[in-house]
CSV table of C-alpha atoms in Angstrom, one decimal:
chain,number,residue,atom,x,y,z
O,705,MET,CA,83.7,94.9,78.9
O,706,THR,CA,87.0,96.6,78.4
O,707,ALA,CA,89.9,97.1,80.8
O,708,PRO,CA,91.2,100.5,81.8
O,709,ALA,CA,94.5,101.8,80.5
O,710,PRO,CA,97.3,100.2,82.7
O,711,THR,CA,98.7,102.5,85.3
O,712,GLU,CA,102.2,103.8,84.4
O,713,GLY,CA,104.9,102.4,86.6
O,714,PHE,CA,108.4,103.5,87.5
O,715,LEU,CA,109.9,101.5,84.7
O,716,ASP,CA,107.6,103.2,82.2
O,717,ARG,CA,108.5,106.6,83.4
O,718,ILE,CA,112.3,106.1,83.0
O,719,GLY,CA,112.0,104.7,79.5
O,720,PRO,CA,113.0,101.3,77.9
O,721,GLU,CA,116.7,101.9,77.6
O,722,ARG,CA,117.2,102.9,81.3
O,723,ALA,CA,114.8,100.2,82.4
O,724,ALA,CA,116.9,97.6,80.6
O,725,ALA,CA,120.1,99.0,82.2
O,726,LEU,CA,118.4,98.9,85.6
O,727,ALA,CA,117.3,95.3,85.0
O,728,ALA,CA,120.9,94.3,84.2
O,729,ILE,CA,122.0,95.0,87.8
O,730,GLY,CA,119.2,93.0,89.3
O,731,THR,CA,118.0,89.4,89.9
O,732,ARG,CA,114.5,88.0,89.4
O,733,ARG,CA,112.9,86.4,92.4
O,734,GLY,CA,109.4,85.0,93.0
O,735,TYR,CA,107.4,85.0,96.3
O,736,PRO,CA,104.1,83.4,97.1
O,737,ALA,CA,101.0,85.4,98.4
O,738,GLY,CA,101.5,86.2,102.1
O,739,ALA,CA,105.3,86.3,101.9
O,740,ILE,CA,107.1,89.2,103.7
O,741,LEU,CA,109.7,90.9,101.4
O,742,PHE,CA,110.7,93.6,103.9
O,743,LEU,CA,110.1,93.8,107.6
O,744,GLU,CA,109.7,97.2,109.5
O,745,GLY,CA,112.9,97.9,111.4
O,746,ASP,CA,115.2,95.7,109.4
O,747,VAL,CA,118.4,96.8,107.7
O,748,ALA,CA,117.9,97.5,104.0
O,749,HIS,CA,120.1,95.5,101.6
O,750,GLU,CA,118.1,95.9,98.4
O,751,ALA,CA,115.3,97.7,96.6
O,752,VAL,CA,112.8,95.8,94.3
O,753,VAL,CA,110.9,96.5,91.2
O,754,VAL,CA,107.5,94.7,91.0
O,755,LEU,CA,107.4,92.6,87.7
O,756,SER,CA,104.1,90.9,88.4
O,757,GLY,CA,101.6,90.7,91.2
O,758,GLU,CA,100.7,93.1,94.0
O,759,LEU,CA,102.4,94.2,97.2
O,760,LYS,CA,101.1,96.0,100.2
O,761,VAL,CA,103.1,98.4,102.4
O,762,VAL,CA,102.1,98.2,106.1
O,763,VAL,CA,103.1,100.0,109.3
O,764,GLY,CA,102.1,99.3,112.9
O,765,SER,CA,100.1,102.0,114.6
O,766,THR,CA,100.4,103.1,118.2
O,767,GLU,CA,97.1,101.3,118.9
O,768,GLY,CA,98.6,98.0,117.8
O,769,ARG,CA,96.7,97.9,114.5
O,770,ASP,CA,98.3,97.5,111.1
O,771,VAL,CA,97.8,100.5,108.7
O,772,VAL,CA,98.1,99.9,104.9
O,773,LEU,CA,100.0,102.9,103.4
O,774,ASP,CA,99.7,101.8,99.8
O,775,ILE,CA,99.5,99.1,97.2
O,776,TYR,CA,102.1,98.6,94.5
O,777,GLY,CA,101.8,96.7,91.3
O,778,PRO,CA,103.9,95.8,88.2
O,779,GLY,CA,106.6,98.3,87.2
O,780,GLU,CA,106.7,100.0,90.6
O,781,LEU,CA,109.9,100.5,92.6
O,782,ILE,CA,109.7,99.9,96.3
O,783,GLY,CA,112.2,99.8,99.3
O,784,GLU,CA,114.5,102.4,97.7
O,785,TRP,CA,114.3,105.0,100.5
O,786,SER,CA,116.1,102.9,103.1
O,787,VAL,CA,118.6,101.8,100.5
O,788,ILE,CA,119.4,105.5,99.7
O,789,ASP,CA,119.5,106.9,103.2
O,790,GLY,CA,120.9,103.9,105.0
O,791,LYS,CA,118.2,103.8,107.7
O,792,THR,CA,116.2,100.8,108.7
O,793,ARG,CA,113.0,99.8,106.9
O,794,ALA,CA,110.1,102.2,107.7
O,795,ALA,CA,107.4,99.7,106.8
O,796,THR,CA,106.7,96.0,106.2
O,797,VAL,CA,106.1,94.9,102.6
O,798,THR,CA,104.0,91.8,102.0
O,799,ALA,CA,102.9,90.0,98.9
O,800,LEU,CA,99.1,90.3,98.4
O,801,THR,CA,99.3,87.8,95.5
O,802,ASP,CA,102.0,85.6,94.0
O,803,VAL,CA,104.7,88.1,92.9
O,804,GLU,CA,107.8,88.3,90.8
O,805,VAL,CA,110.2,91.1,91.5
O,806,LEU,CA,113.6,92.4,90.3
O,807,THR,CA,115.9,92.6,93.3
O,808,LEU,CA,118.4,95.5,93.1
O,809,PRO,CA,121.3,95.2,95.6
O,810,ALA,CA,122.0,98.4,97.5
O,811,ALA,CA,125.5,99.4,96.3
O,812,PRO,CA,124.9,98.7,92.6
O,813,PHE,CA,121.6,100.5,92.8
O,814,ARG,CA,123.1,103.6,94.4
O,815,GLU,CA,125.9,103.6,91.7
O,816,PHE,CA,123.2,103.3,89.0
O,817,LEU,CA,121.5,106.4,90.3
O,818,ASP,CA,124.8,108.3,90.4
O,819,THR,CA,125.4,107.5,86.7
O,820,HIS,CA,121.8,108.1,85.6
O,821,PRO,CA,120.6,111.5,86.8
O,822,ALA,CA,117.4,111.3,84.8
O,823,VAL,CA,116.4,108.2,86.8
O,824,ARG,CA,117.3,109.9,90.1
O,825,GLU,CA,115.0,112.8,89.0
O,826,ALA,CA,112.2,110.4,88.2
O,827,LEU,CA,112.7,108.8,91.6
O,828,LEU,CA,112.5,112.2,93.3
O,829,LEU,CA,109.2,112.9,91.5
O,830,ASP,CA,107.9,109.5,92.5
O,831,THR,CA,108.8,110.3,96.2
O,832,ILE,CA,107.0,113.6,96.0
O,833,GLY,CA,103.9,111.9,94.5
O,834,ARG,CA,103.9,109.3,97.3
O,835,LEU,CA,104.2,112.0,100.0
O,836,ARG,CA,101.4,114.0,98.5
O,837,ALA,CA,99.2,110.8,98.5
O,838,GLN,CA,100.1,110.1,102.2
O,839,VAL,CA,99.3,113.7,103.2
O,840,ARG,CA,95.9,113.3,101.5
O,841,HIS,CA,95.2,110.1,103.3
O,842,GLN,CA,96.2,111.6,106.6
O,843,LEU,CA,93.7,114.5,106.0
O,844,GLU,CA,91.0,111.9,105.2
O,845,PHE,CA,91.8,110.1,108.5
O,846,GLY,CA,91.6,113.3,110.5
O,847,ALA,CA,88.5,114.9,108.9
O,848,GLY,CA,86.6,112.3,106.8
O,849,ASP,CA,83.8,110.1,108.1
O,850,ALA,CA,83.9,106.3,107.7
O,851,MET,CA,81.7,106.3,104.6
O,852,GLY,CA,83.7,109.0,102.9
O,853,ARG,CA,87.0,107.1,103.6
O,854,VAL,CA,85.6,103.9,102.3
O,855,CYS,CA,84.3,105.6,99.2
O,856,ALA,CA,87.7,107.2,98.6
O,857,ARG,CA,89.5,103.9,98.7
O,858,LEU,CA,86.9,102.2,96.5
O,859,ALA,CA,87.3,105.0,93.9
O,860,GLU,CA,91.1,104.5,94.1
O,861,LEU,CA,90.6,100.8,93.6
O,862,ALA,CA,88.4,101.4,90.6
O,863,ASP,CA,91.1,103.6,89.1
O,864,ARG,CA,93.7,100.9,89.6
O,865,TYR,CA,91.8,97.6,89.0
O,866,GLY,CA,88.4,98.6,87.5
O,867,HIS,CA,87.0,97.2,84.3
O,868,PHE,CA,84.4,99.4,82.6
O,869,ASP,CA,81.4,98.4,80.4
O,870,GLY,CA,80.0,101.9,79.9
O,871,SER,CA,77.7,102.1,82.9
O,872,THR,CA,79.3,100.1,85.7
O,873,THR,CA,82.9,99.4,87.0
O,874,VAL,CA,83.9,96.0,88.2
O,875,ILE,CA,86.8,96.0,90.6
O,876,HIS,CA,88.9,92.8,90.7
O,877,SER,CA,90.7,93.8,93.9
O,878,PRO,CA,93.5,91.8,95.6
O,879,LEU,CA,92.5,93.3,99.0
O,880,SER,CA,90.5,91.5,101.6
O,881,GLN,CA,88.0,93.4,103.8
O,882,ALA,CA,90.7,93.4,106.5
O,883,ASP,CA,93.2,94.9,104.1
O,884,LEU,CA,90.6,97.5,103.0
O,885,ALA,CA,90.0,98.4,106.7
O,886,ALA,CA,93.7,98.8,107.3
O,887,TRP,CA,93.9,101.0,104.2
O,888,THR,CA,91.1,103.3,105.4
O,889,GLY,CA,92.3,103.4,109.0
O,890,LEU,CA,89.0,101.9,110.2
O,891,SER,CA,88.0,98.7,112.0
O,892,ARG,CA,86.8,95.8,109.8
O,893,GLU,CA,83.3,96.2,111.4
O,894,ALA,CA,83.1,99.9,110.3
O,895,VAL,CA,84.1,98.9,106.7
O,896,VAL,CA,81.5,96.1,106.7
O,897,LYS,CA,78.8,98.6,107.8
O,898,ALA,CA,79.8,101.2,105.2
O,899,MET,CA,79.8,98.5,102.4
O,900,ARG,CA,76.3,97.4,103.5
O,901,GLN,CA,75.0,100.9,103.4
O,902,LEU,CA,76.5,101.4,99.9
O,903,ARG,CA,74.8,98.2,98.7
O,904,THR,CA,71.5,99.3,100.2
O,905,MET,CA,71.7,102.6,98.4
O,906,GLY,CA,72.4,100.8,95.1
O,907,TRP,CA,75.8,102.4,94.6
O,908,ILE,CA,77.7,99.0,94.7
O,909,SER,CA,77.1,95.3,94.7
O,910,ASN,CA,79.6,92.5,95.3
O,911,ARG,CA,80.0,88.8,94.7
O,912,GLY,CA,83.0,87.2,96.2
O,913,PRO,CA,86.1,89.4,96.0
O,914,ASP,CA,84.7,91.4,93.0
O,915,ILE,CA,83.0,94.7,93.7
O,916,THR,CA,80.7,96.3,91.1
O,917,VAL,CA,80.4,100.1,91.3
O,918,HIS,CA,77.1,101.3,89.7
O,919,ASP,CA,77.8,105.0,89.9
O,920,ILE,CA,81.5,105.9,90.1
O,921,GLU,CA,80.9,109.7,90.0
O,922,ARG,CA,78.6,109.6,92.9
O,923,LEU,CA,81.1,107.5,94.8
O,924,ARG,CA,83.8,110.1,94.0
O,925,ARG,CA,81.7,113.0,95.2
O,926,ARG,CA,80.9,111.2,98.5
O,927,ALA,CA,84.6,110.6,99.0
O,928,THR,CA,85.3,114.3,99.1
O,929,HIS,CA,82.6,115.2,101.7
């Protein structure tokens, strides 16, 4: 069984020299799983780059439920929007696993962007990509049925965490079923029902936290309907 090519992070996109210069203004910190790095509504004092582990970005809905906006892994920059515009945090960021991050204080980070226009451009492209993904998810929430939304998130998890052996994809996901429900905008019960149907159809099987996808292309097609 072979692992997929690692997803390119923000540090990869700006290149090793600029990544080293960015690291020089930061401080390494570790957090245990479940720790809150940023809290929605707080004043922003720093951005962070994920060095190891996984983080989830969560906002509270008007119905009182948490909604997972995205998952971030090694090499990704997070929390920079509030640092740049000076507004309060728009979301809560929590460690899904034990994590190590590079903390970038607000003022030095803004100065770094001023003196490295290529990094500012890469940040702009990252922001556009995130906004596109959020628009796609919102369209899924408005038009997609529960099964399609679960299939879409499973396909995305397969792209990020899947290990391939030529016929099946094994997903080692850091997400609980409650997290998966918050990421699809569904109740946990709806996700459990959809997963049961997928197992019955033979599209997936699971043991513990691992999910085996037996036909990734069928899963992707169902995600678009």
